[in-house]
Tab-separated table of C-alpha atoms in Angstrom:
chain	number	residue	atom	x	y	z
A	257	MET	CA	-0.133	0.035	-0.079
A	258	TYR	CA	1.218	3.392	-0.952
A	259	ALA	CA	1.096	5.988	1.704
A	260	PHE	CA	-1.043	8.240	-0.321
A	261	LEU	CA	-3.764	5.251	-1.315
A	262	GLU	CA	-6.439	3.924	0.568
A	263	PRO	CA	-7.921	0.413	0.431
A	264	LYS	CA	-10.259	1.568	-2.434
A	265	HIS	CA	-7.586	2.855	-4.668
A	266	GLU	CA	-6.050	-0.801	-4.683
A	267	MET	CA	-9.593	-2.016	-5.512
A	268	VAL	CA	-9.603	0.274	-8.640
A	269	ARG	CA	-6.365	-0.991	-9.532
A	270	LYS	CA	-7.299	-4.638	-9.333
A	271	LEU	CA	-10.510	-4.024	-11.218
A	272	VAL	CA	-8.944	-1.915	-14.297
A	273	ARG	CA	-5.845	-4.359	-14.294
A	274	GLN	CA	-8.497	-7.306	-14.927
A	275	PHE	CA	-10.292	-5.513	-17.592
A	276	ALA	CA	-7.112	-4.346	-19.489
A	277	GLU	CA	-5.424	-7.794	-19.573
A	278	THR	CA	-8.753	-9.619	-20.494
A	279	GLU	CA	-9.998	-7.327	-23.215
A	280	LEU	CA	-6.560	-6.240	-24.515
A	281	PRO	CA	-4.754	-9.537	-25.188
A	282	LYS	CA	-1.741	-8.980	-27.438
A	283	GLU	CA	-3.813	-10.191	-30.474
A	284	VAL	CA	-6.107	-7.326	-30.047
A	285	ILE	CA	-3.418	-4.854	-29.628
A	286	ASP	CA	-1.519	-6.262	-32.804
A	287	ARG	CA	-4.705	-5.797	-34.843
A	288	ILE	CA	-5.037	-2.035	-33.564
A	289	GLU	CA	-1.512	-1.463	-34.882
A	290	GLU	CA	-2.135	-3.198	-38.235
A	291	THR	CA	-5.608	-1.429	-38.764
A	292	HIS	CA	-5.033	1.658	-36.925
A	293	GLU	CA	-8.492	1.326	-35.356
A	294	PHE	CA	-9.414	0.803	-31.970
A	295	PRO	CA	-12.074	-2.011	-31.376
A	296	THR	CA	-15.610	-0.732	-31.188
A	297	ASP	CA	-16.471	-3.698	-28.703
A	298	VAL	CA	-13.591	-2.560	-26.289
A	299	PHE	CA	-14.400	1.033	-26.530
A	300	ASP	CA	-18.181	0.300	-25.555
A	301	LYS	CA	-16.951	-1.792	-22.624
A	302	MET	CA	-14.742	1.036	-21.223
A	303	ALA	CA	-17.945	3.119	-21.419
A	304	ALA	CA	-20.095	0.623	-19.796
A	305	CYS	CA	-17.511	0.321	-16.834
A	306	GLY	CA	-17.672	3.985	-16.172
A	307	PHE	CA	-14.196	4.769	-17.342
A	308	PHE	CA	-15.127	7.611	-19.398
A	309	GLY	CA	-16.943	9.508	-16.482
A	310	MET	CA	-14.490	8.385	-13.886
A	311	ARG	CA	-13.861	11.941	-12.548
A	312	VAL	CA	-17.388	13.494	-13.720
A	313	PRO	CA	-19.609	14.116	-10.301
A	314	LYS	CA	-22.067	11.482	-9.499
A	315	ALA	CA	-24.794	14.396	-9.738
A	316	LEU	CA	-24.171	14.510	-13.352
A	317	GLY	CA	-24.339	10.840	-13.945
A	318	GLY	CA	-20.399	10.108	-13.722
A	319	GLN	CA	-18.360	7.854	-11.246
A	320	GLY	CA	-17.502	10.652	-8.875
A	321	ALA	CA	-14.304	9.351	-8.130
A	322	ASP	CA	-11.140	10.983	-6.795
A	323	TYR	CA	-8.071	12.044	-8.639
A	324	ARG	CA	-6.121	9.153	-7.239
A	325	SER	CA	-8.668	6.740	-8.584
A	326	TYR	CA	-8.595	8.577	-12.009
A	327	VAL	CA	-4.742	8.293	-12.290
A	328	ILE	CA	-4.664	4.753	-10.846
A	329	MET	CA	-6.927	3.861	-14.189
A	330	ALA	CA	-4.879	5.611	-16.443
A	331	GLU	CA	-1.810	4.052	-15.228
A	332	GLU	CA	-3.305	0.459	-15.412
A	333	LEU	CA	-4.612	1.001	-18.870
A	334	ALA	CA	-1.364	2.360	-20.145
A	335	ARG	CA	0.394	-0.580	-18.861
A	336	VAL	CA	-1.383	-2.707	-21.200
A	337	SER	CA	-2.276	-0.390	-23.985
A	338	VAL	CA	-1.454	3.391	-24.327
A	339	VAL	CA	-4.023	4.020	-26.994
A	340	ALA	CA	-6.571	2.231	-24.534
A	341	ASN	CA	-5.666	5.101	-21.988
A	342	ILE	CA	-6.068	7.774	-24.464
A	343	TRP	CA	-9.654	6.834	-25.374
A	344	ALA	CA	-10.467	6.613	-21.248
A	345	THR	CA	-8.764	9.660	-20.204
A	346	THR	CA	-9.804	12.275	-22.696
A	347	PRO	CA	-13.545	12.213	-21.922
A	348	ASN	CA	-12.458	12.984	-18.245
A	349	SER	CA	-9.616	15.482	-19.344
A	350	LEU	CA	-9.394	17.130	-22.430
A	351	ALA	CA	-12.910	16.574	-23.766
A	352	GLY	CA	-14.743	16.646	-20.364
A	353	GLY	CA	-12.603	18.960	-18.236
A	354	PRO	CA	-13.587	22.274	-20.041
A	355	ILE	CA	-17.159	21.521	-19.902
A	356	LEU	CA	-16.998	20.540	-16.379
A	357	ASN	CA	-14.894	23.687	-15.650
A	358	GLU	CA	-17.096	26.542	-17.066
A	359	GLY	CA	-20.087	24.837	-18.748
A	360	THR	CA	-23.800	25.730	-18.168
A	361	ASP	CA	-26.204	23.110	-16.663
A	362	GLU	CA	-27.696	22.756	-20.138
A	363	GLN	CA	-24.337	22.310	-21.821
A	364	LYS	CA	-23.297	19.648	-19.143
A	365	ALA	CA	-26.648	17.841	-19.773
A	366	LYS	CA	-26.199	17.880	-23.447
A	367	TYR	CA	-22.511	16.763	-24.017
A	368	LEU	CA	-21.204	15.059	-20.712
A	369	LYS	CA	-23.835	12.437	-20.458
A	370	PRO	CA	-23.180	11.340	-24.210
A	371	VAL	CA	-19.420	11.525	-23.702
A	372	MET	CA	-19.516	9.364	-20.677
A	373	ASP	CA	-21.758	6.792	-22.348
A	374	GLY	CA	-19.629	6.520	-25.409
A	375	LYS	CA	-22.267	7.823	-27.617
A	376	ILE	CA	-20.369	10.830	-28.913
A	377	LYS	CA	-16.707	11.867	-28.835
A	378	ILE	CA	-15.116	15.276	-28.207
A	379	CYS	CA	-11.590	16.665	-29.202
A	380	PHE	CA	-9.437	19.570	-27.603
A	381	ALA	CA	-8.653	21.780	-30.200
A	382	LEU	CA	-6.109	24.434	-28.838
A	383	THR	CA	-2.766	23.850	-31.009
A	384	GLU	CA	-1.849	25.578	-33.947
A	385	PRO	CA	0.866	25.573	-36.601
A	386	GLU	CA	2.499	28.607	-34.820
A	387	ALA	CA	0.967	28.272	-31.681
A	388	GLY	CA	1.918	25.301	-29.711
A	389	SER	CA	3.808	25.796	-26.383
A	390	ASP	CA	2.529	29.503	-26.707
A	391	PRO	CA	-1.364	29.124	-26.963
A	392	SER	CA	-1.695	32.793	-26.603
A	393	ALA	CA	-0.065	33.458	-29.767
A	394	MET	CA	-3.203	31.646	-31.539
A	395	THR	CA	-4.485	33.320	-34.635
A	396	THR	CA	-7.927	31.315	-34.818
A	397	THR	CA	-10.464	34.137	-34.321
A	398	ALA	CA	-14.255	34.118	-33.315
A	399	VAL	CA	-15.888	37.339	-34.366
A	400	LYS	CA	-19.421	38.064	-33.068
A	401	ASP	CA	-22.167	38.586	-35.505
A	402	GLY	CA	-25.592	38.848	-33.877
A	403	ASP	CA	-26.492	35.737	-31.912
A	404	ASP	CA	-23.526	33.641	-33.729
A	405	TYR	CA	-19.651	33.721	-33.656
A	406	ILE	CA	-17.958	33.286	-37.089
A	407	LEU	CA	-14.928	31.011	-36.479
A	408	ASN	CA	-11.760	31.147	-38.980
A	409	GLY	CA	-8.480	29.180	-38.542
A	410	ARG	CA	-6.513	26.144	-38.568
A	411	LYS	CA	-5.783	23.622	-35.316
A	412	CYS	CA	-3.104	21.036	-35.718
A	413	PHE	CA	-2.001	17.837	-34.264
A	414	ILE	CA	-5.560	17.279	-32.654
A	415	THR	CA	-6.129	14.025	-31.195
A	416	MET	CA	-9.272	12.164	-32.051
A	417	ALA	CA	-10.201	15.191	-34.770
A	418	PRO	CA	-11.139	12.939	-37.647
A	419	LEU	CA	-13.439	10.580	-35.256
A	420	ALA	CA	-14.864	13.392	-33.249
A	421	ASP	CA	-18.425	14.583	-33.152
A	422	TYR	CA	-17.645	17.797	-31.502
A	423	ALA	CA	-14.447	19.842	-30.820
A	424	ILE	CA	-13.649	22.150	-28.035
A	425	VAL	CA	-12.326	25.117	-30.143
A	426	PHE	CA	-10.031	27.938	-28.630
A	427	ALA	CA	-10.128	31.131	-30.460
A	428	ARG	CA	-9.396	34.811	-30.077
A	429	THR	CA	-12.288	36.992	-29.439
A	430	ASN	CA	-10.230	40.107	-29.251
A	431	PRO	CA	-8.125	40.900	-32.528
A	432	ASP	CA	-5.469	42.437	-30.547
A	433	PRO	CA	-3.016	40.109	-29.528
A	434	ARG	CA	-1.833	41.727	-26.499
A	435	ALA	CA	-5.464	41.324	-25.114
A	436	ARG	CA	-4.850	37.452	-24.571
A	437	GLU	CA	-8.743	37.193	-24.730
A	438	ILE	CA	-9.503	33.727	-25.784
A	439	SER	CA	-12.676	32.043	-25.630
A	440	ALA	CA	-13.790	28.244	-25.861
A	441	PHE	CA	-16.511	26.957	-28.036
A	442	VAL	CA	-18.139	23.778	-28.346
A	443	VAL	CA	-18.197	23.265	-32.191
A	444	ASP	CA	-20.158	20.525	-33.961
A	445	MET	CA	-17.971	19.101	-36.478
A	446	LYS	CA	-20.673	18.773	-39.068
A	447	LEU	CA	-21.312	22.241	-39.289
A	448	PRO	CA	-20.556	23.841	-42.792
A	449	GLY	CA	-16.871	25.269	-43.104
A	450	VAL	CA	-15.524	22.516	-40.734
A	451	SER	CA	-12.897	19.937	-42.031
A	452	THR	CA	-10.249	18.008	-41.131
A	453	GLY	CA	-6.778	16.989	-42.668
A	454	ALA	CA	-5.758	13.413	-43.725
A	455	PRO	CA	-4.610	11.625	-40.266
A	456	GLU	CA	-1.146	12.194	-39.410
A	457	LYS	CA	1.366	9.263	-39.867
A	458	LYS	CA	2.323	8.990	-36.071
A	459	MET	CA	5.281	6.933	-34.478
A	460	GLY	CA	3.246	5.683	-31.732
A	461	CYS	CA	-0.171	5.866	-30.085
A	462	ILE	CA	-1.475	4.035	-32.908
A	463	GLY	CA	-5.564	3.618	-32.821
A	464	CYS	CA	-6.588	7.177	-32.241
A	465	ALA	CA	-6.238	9.313	-35.252
A	466	THR	CA	-4.798	12.743	-35.119
A	467	SER	CA	-5.229	15.491	-37.578
A	468	ASP	CA	-5.475	19.196	-38.653
A	469	ILE	CA	-9.272	20.929	-37.905
A	470	VAL	CA	-9.886	23.882	-40.503
A	471	LEU	CA	-12.411	26.539	-39.651
A	472	ASN	CA	-13.772	28.543	-42.683
A	473	ASN	CA	-16.299	31.076	-41.779
A	474	VAL	CA	-18.039	28.531	-39.458
A	475	ARG	CA	-21.108	30.157	-37.899
A	476	VAL	CA	-21.466	28.860	-34.075
A	477	HIS	CA	-24.525	30.166	-32.029
A	478	LYS	CA	-23.554	31.903	-28.730
A	479	SER	CA	-25.128	29.135	-26.691
A	480	ASN	CA	-22.057	26.970	-27.350
A	481	LEU	CA	-19.616	29.398	-25.847
A	482	LEU	CA	-17.978	27.957	-22.962
A	483	GLY	CA	-17.963	30.433	-20.123
A	484	ALA	CA	-17.293	34.128	-20.469
A	485	GLU	CA	-16.018	35.590	-23.508
A	486	GLY	CA	-12.490	35.659	-22.925
A	487	SER	CA	-12.123	33.240	-20.335
A	488	GLY	CA	-10.823	30.412	-22.584
A	489	LEU	CA	-7.296	30.447	-21.946
A	490	LYS	CA	-7.976	30.231	-18.290
A	491	ASN	CA	-10.233	27.209	-18.839
A	492	ALA	CA	-7.723	25.374	-21.143
A	493	LEU	CA	-4.685	25.782	-18.595
A	494	ALA	CA	-6.954	24.352	-15.927
A	495	THR	CA	-7.890	21.371	-18.195
A	496	LEU	CA	-4.294	20.668	-18.779
A	497	ASP	CA	-3.274	20.549	-14.875
A	498	VAL	CA	-5.644	17.276	-15.045
A	499	GLY	CA	-4.441	16.123	-18.418
A	500	ARG	CA	-0.658	16.440	-17.066
A	501	MET	CA	-1.612	14.201	-14.426
A	502	ALA	CA	-2.942	11.662	-16.704
A	503	CYS	CA	-0.018	11.880	-19.051
A	504	ALA	CA	2.456	11.385	-15.823
A	505	ALA	CA	0.097	8.223	-15.061
A	506	GLN	CA	0.513	7.027	-18.956
A	507	ALA	CA	4.247	7.252	-18.252
A	508	VAL	CA	4.123	5.186	-15.253
A	509	GLY	CA	1.980	2.551	-16.858
A	510	VAL	CA	4.544	2.194	-19.643
A	511	ALA	CA	7.491	2.263	-17.490
A	512	GLN	CA	5.822	-0.355	-15.369
A	513	ALA	CA	5.352	-2.611	-18.431
A	514	ALA	CA	8.799	-1.909	-19.813
A	515	LEU	CA	10.367	-3.184	-16.425
A	516	GLU	CA	8.115	-6.072	-16.238
A	517	GLU	CA	9.001	-7.017	-19.945
A	518	ALA	CA	12.715	-6.700	-19.300
A	519	VAL	CA	12.764	-8.777	-16.049
A	520	LYS	CA	10.889	-11.552	-18.087
A	521	TYR	CA	13.314	-11.499	-20.709
A	522	SER	CA	16.511	-11.283	-18.695
A	523	LYS	CA	15.435	-14.507	-16.929
A	524	GLU	CA	14.652	-16.366	-20.030
A	525	ARG	CA	17.676	-15.040	-21.992
A	526	ARG	CA	20.684	-16.961	-21.578
A	527	GLN	CA	24.450	-15.807	-22.796
A	528	PHE	CA	27.843	-16.949	-21.538
A	529	GLY	CA	25.940	-19.997	-19.766
A	530	LYS	CA	23.596	-18.270	-17.727
A	531	PRO	CA	20.739	-16.037	-17.672
A	532	ILE	CA	21.407	-12.174	-18.504
A	533	CYS	CA	19.821	-11.374	-15.304
A	534	LYS	CA	22.775	-13.087	-13.539
A	535	HIS	CA	25.155	-10.734	-15.249
A	536	GLN	CA	25.548	-7.640	-13.142
A	537	ALA	CA	25.545	-5.104	-15.856
A	538	ILE	CA	21.893	-6.292	-16.926
A	539	ALA	CA	21.066	-6.915	-12.916
A	540	PHE	CA	22.021	-3.063	-12.130
A	541	MET	CA	20.236	-1.754	-14.928
A	542	ILE	CA	17.138	-3.632	-13.869
A	543	ALA	CA	17.710	-2.167	-10.233
A	544	ASP	CA	17.909	1.314	-11.721
A	545	MET	CA	14.680	0.870	-13.817
A	546	ALA	CA	12.625	-0.395	-10.700
A	547	THR	CA	13.825	2.495	-8.568
A	548	LYS	CA	12.956	5.223	-10.974
A	549	VAL	CA	9.339	3.374	-11.672
A	550	GLU	CA	8.739	3.717	-7.884
A	551	SER	CA	9.964	7.490	-7.491
A	552	MET	CA	7.629	8.120	-10.784
A	553	ARG	CA	4.686	6.605	-9.211
A	554	MET	CA	5.145	8.472	-5.703
A	555	MET	CA	5.450	11.776	-7.574
A	556	LEU	CA	2.060	10.891	-9.678
A	557	TYR	CA	0.182	9.851	-6.422
A	558	GLN	CA	1.397	12.910	-4.468
A	559	ALA	CA	0.235	15.245	-7.293
A	560	ALA	CA	-3.175	13.630	-7.466
A	561	TRP	CA	-3.328	13.344	-3.616
A	562	MET	CA	-2.907	16.997	-3.368
A	563	LYS	CA	-5.702	17.780	-5.964
A	564	ASP	CA	-7.837	15.667	-4.060
A	565	MET	CA	-6.970	17.767	-0.999
A	566	GLY	CA	-7.795	20.923	-2.626
A	567	SER	CA	-4.035	22.118	-2.654
A	568	LYS	CA	-3.341	25.665	-4.212
A	569	ASP	CA	0.234	24.190	-5.249
A	570	VAL	CA	-1.377	21.463	-7.649
A	571	ALA	CA	-0.101	22.964	-10.868
A	572	LYS	CA	3.408	23.040	-9.655
A	573	TYR	CA	3.227	19.398	-8.767
A	574	ALA	CA	1.119	18.131	-11.726
A	575	SER	CA	3.878	19.924	-13.773
A	576	MET	CA	6.650	18.244	-11.664
A	577	ALA	CA	4.973	14.859	-12.022
A	578	LYS	CA	4.338	15.312	-15.868
A	579	TYR	CA	8.094	16.477	-16.422
A	580	TYR	CA	9.914	13.626	-14.269
A	581	CYS	CA	7.717	10.849	-15.394
A	582	CYS	CA	7.532	11.348	-18.945
A	583	GLU	CA	11.281	12.134	-19.066
A	584	THR	CA	11.990	9.323	-17.076
A	585	VAL	CA	10.015	6.748	-18.824
A	586	GLN	CA	12.091	7.385	-21.948
A	587	ASP	CA	15.194	6.339	-19.993
A	588	ILE	CA	13.490	3.057	-18.739
A	589	VAL	CA	11.981	1.890	-22.382
A	590	GLY	CA	15.531	2.666	-23.720
A	591	LYS	CA	16.828	0.163	-21.057
A	592	ALA	CA	14.128	-2.307	-21.695
A	593	VAL	CA	15.003	-2.251	-25.463
A	594	GLN	CA	18.658	-2.724	-24.776
A	595	ILE	CA	18.221	-5.482	-22.465
A	596	HIS	CA	16.207	-7.192	-25.287
A	597	GLY	CA	19.316	-6.675	-27.589
A	598	GLY	CA	18.355	-7.041	-31.361
A	599	TYR	CA	14.759	-8.710	-30.307
A	600	GLY	CA	13.998	-5.345	-28.775
A	601	TYR	CA	13.848	-3.695	-32.237
A	602	MET	CA	11.554	-6.077	-33.650
A	603	LYS	CA	7.878	-5.585	-33.597
A	604	ASP	CA	7.209	-8.794	-32.323
A	605	TYR	CA	8.297	-7.747	-28.924
A	606	LYS	CA	6.144	-5.394	-26.535
A	607	VAL	CA	8.936	-3.272	-25.999
A	608	GLU	CA	9.213	-1.865	-29.264
A	609	ARG	CA	5.747	-0.676	-29.131
A	610	LEU	CA	6.390	0.718	-25.788
A	611	TYR	CA	9.444	2.607	-26.965
A	612	ARG	CA	7.283	4.208	-29.880
A	613	ASP	CA	4.345	5.132	-27.452
A	614	ALA	CA	6.710	6.700	-24.902
A	615	ARG	CA	8.274	9.047	-27.217
A	616	VAL	CA	5.583	11.674	-27.490
A	617	MET	CA	5.061	11.946	-23.543
A	618	THR	CA	7.615	14.564	-23.426
A	619	ILE	CA	5.763	16.555	-26.166
A	620	TYR	CA	2.053	16.397	-25.835
A	621	GLU	CA	-0.032	18.277	-23.367
A	622	GLY	CA	2.970	20.796	-22.596
A	623	THR	CA	6.539	19.902	-23.597
A	624	SER	CA	8.955	19.042	-20.901
A	625	GLN	CA	10.537	22.521	-21.710
A	626	VAL	CA	6.999	24.036	-20.819
A	627	GLN	CA	6.730	22.148	-17.477
A	628	GLN	CA	10.415	23.332	-16.482
A	629	MET	CA	9.066	27.070	-16.980
A	630	VAL	CA	5.814	26.288	-14.704
A	631	ILE	CA	7.894	24.544	-11.980
A	632	SER	CA	10.650	27.537	-12.130
A	633	ARG	CA	8.126	30.290	-11.965
A	634	ALA	CA	6.309	28.310	-8.955
A	635	VAL	CA	9.628	28.082	-7.221
A	636	LEU	CA	11.088	31.614	-7.960
A	637	LYS	CA	7.924	33.539	-7.597
């Protein structure tokens, strides 16, 4: 039992691990990699299990679970499949978060319940070609026209965009870039003027398509504005605090899987007359991996516990967890591939996929360098 956890959290771990290992065996994951499509039946089962509403309050039809339960769910799914983790965490963070933060009762009723039930998909459209780490530099605009806003611009690297029914689009509602007045809108992807680019050919995270979203004179009714005009950037940053914990949990799950694969292989592979785990060079690599996995997990659970306790410092600790876990997993999966030798480079072995899936973790939902900015500002203020 970890210091920050209670018996109920270990029960969540047990149930999610059982689900992941049962519903996502190797043959299913291999098929996802080949087809680039996530199985509909597994998606529906995740919805039925309540994964998509894990952190949505019970009053709104969700599970009402705390953040520690949420990150454990994310960790255990990522241990088996990163893309399953993405499908399960997105409704709780990037898709549901902005609506939970600033949505009206009507907006919550209209969008959250169908998302939790797996009836609709919502993507989070913040990043632009020239506005990645600096979202305040975005050029997408929303111009008021009577009871509507007219949106123009282009978003890029939007996870789930080609598959989404709606997008939470962030756009500038004041043409003066110094004003930083950015607003958030729920945009129906079927509206005239909305289009998506071809799915990106990604290194990893196969099974959840990513593409551009292009907005060409898209007319959106004012009822689809989330919160007050100009509050969108604050909403996005608050959402990313939660998303960063999910990213850290994703890294912990992948690191745990890489460690398990390295231990298993090192006991089976023999060189110089004995299993390679009996060679000090390999044994010490595994010791280093195991120590780092535990330190990652403790940082993650501390951040989630602080969120549950209502700490004002949670943004700093969420960034610390995201930064440390997503950087450290790179070292761990690298060592796992190294221990496998030539086999680690082959797609027949799980560590090859783990290596590819892990690489984006230092980039999305705030690069490691952005996390360093957040952390240093909190420490130096």
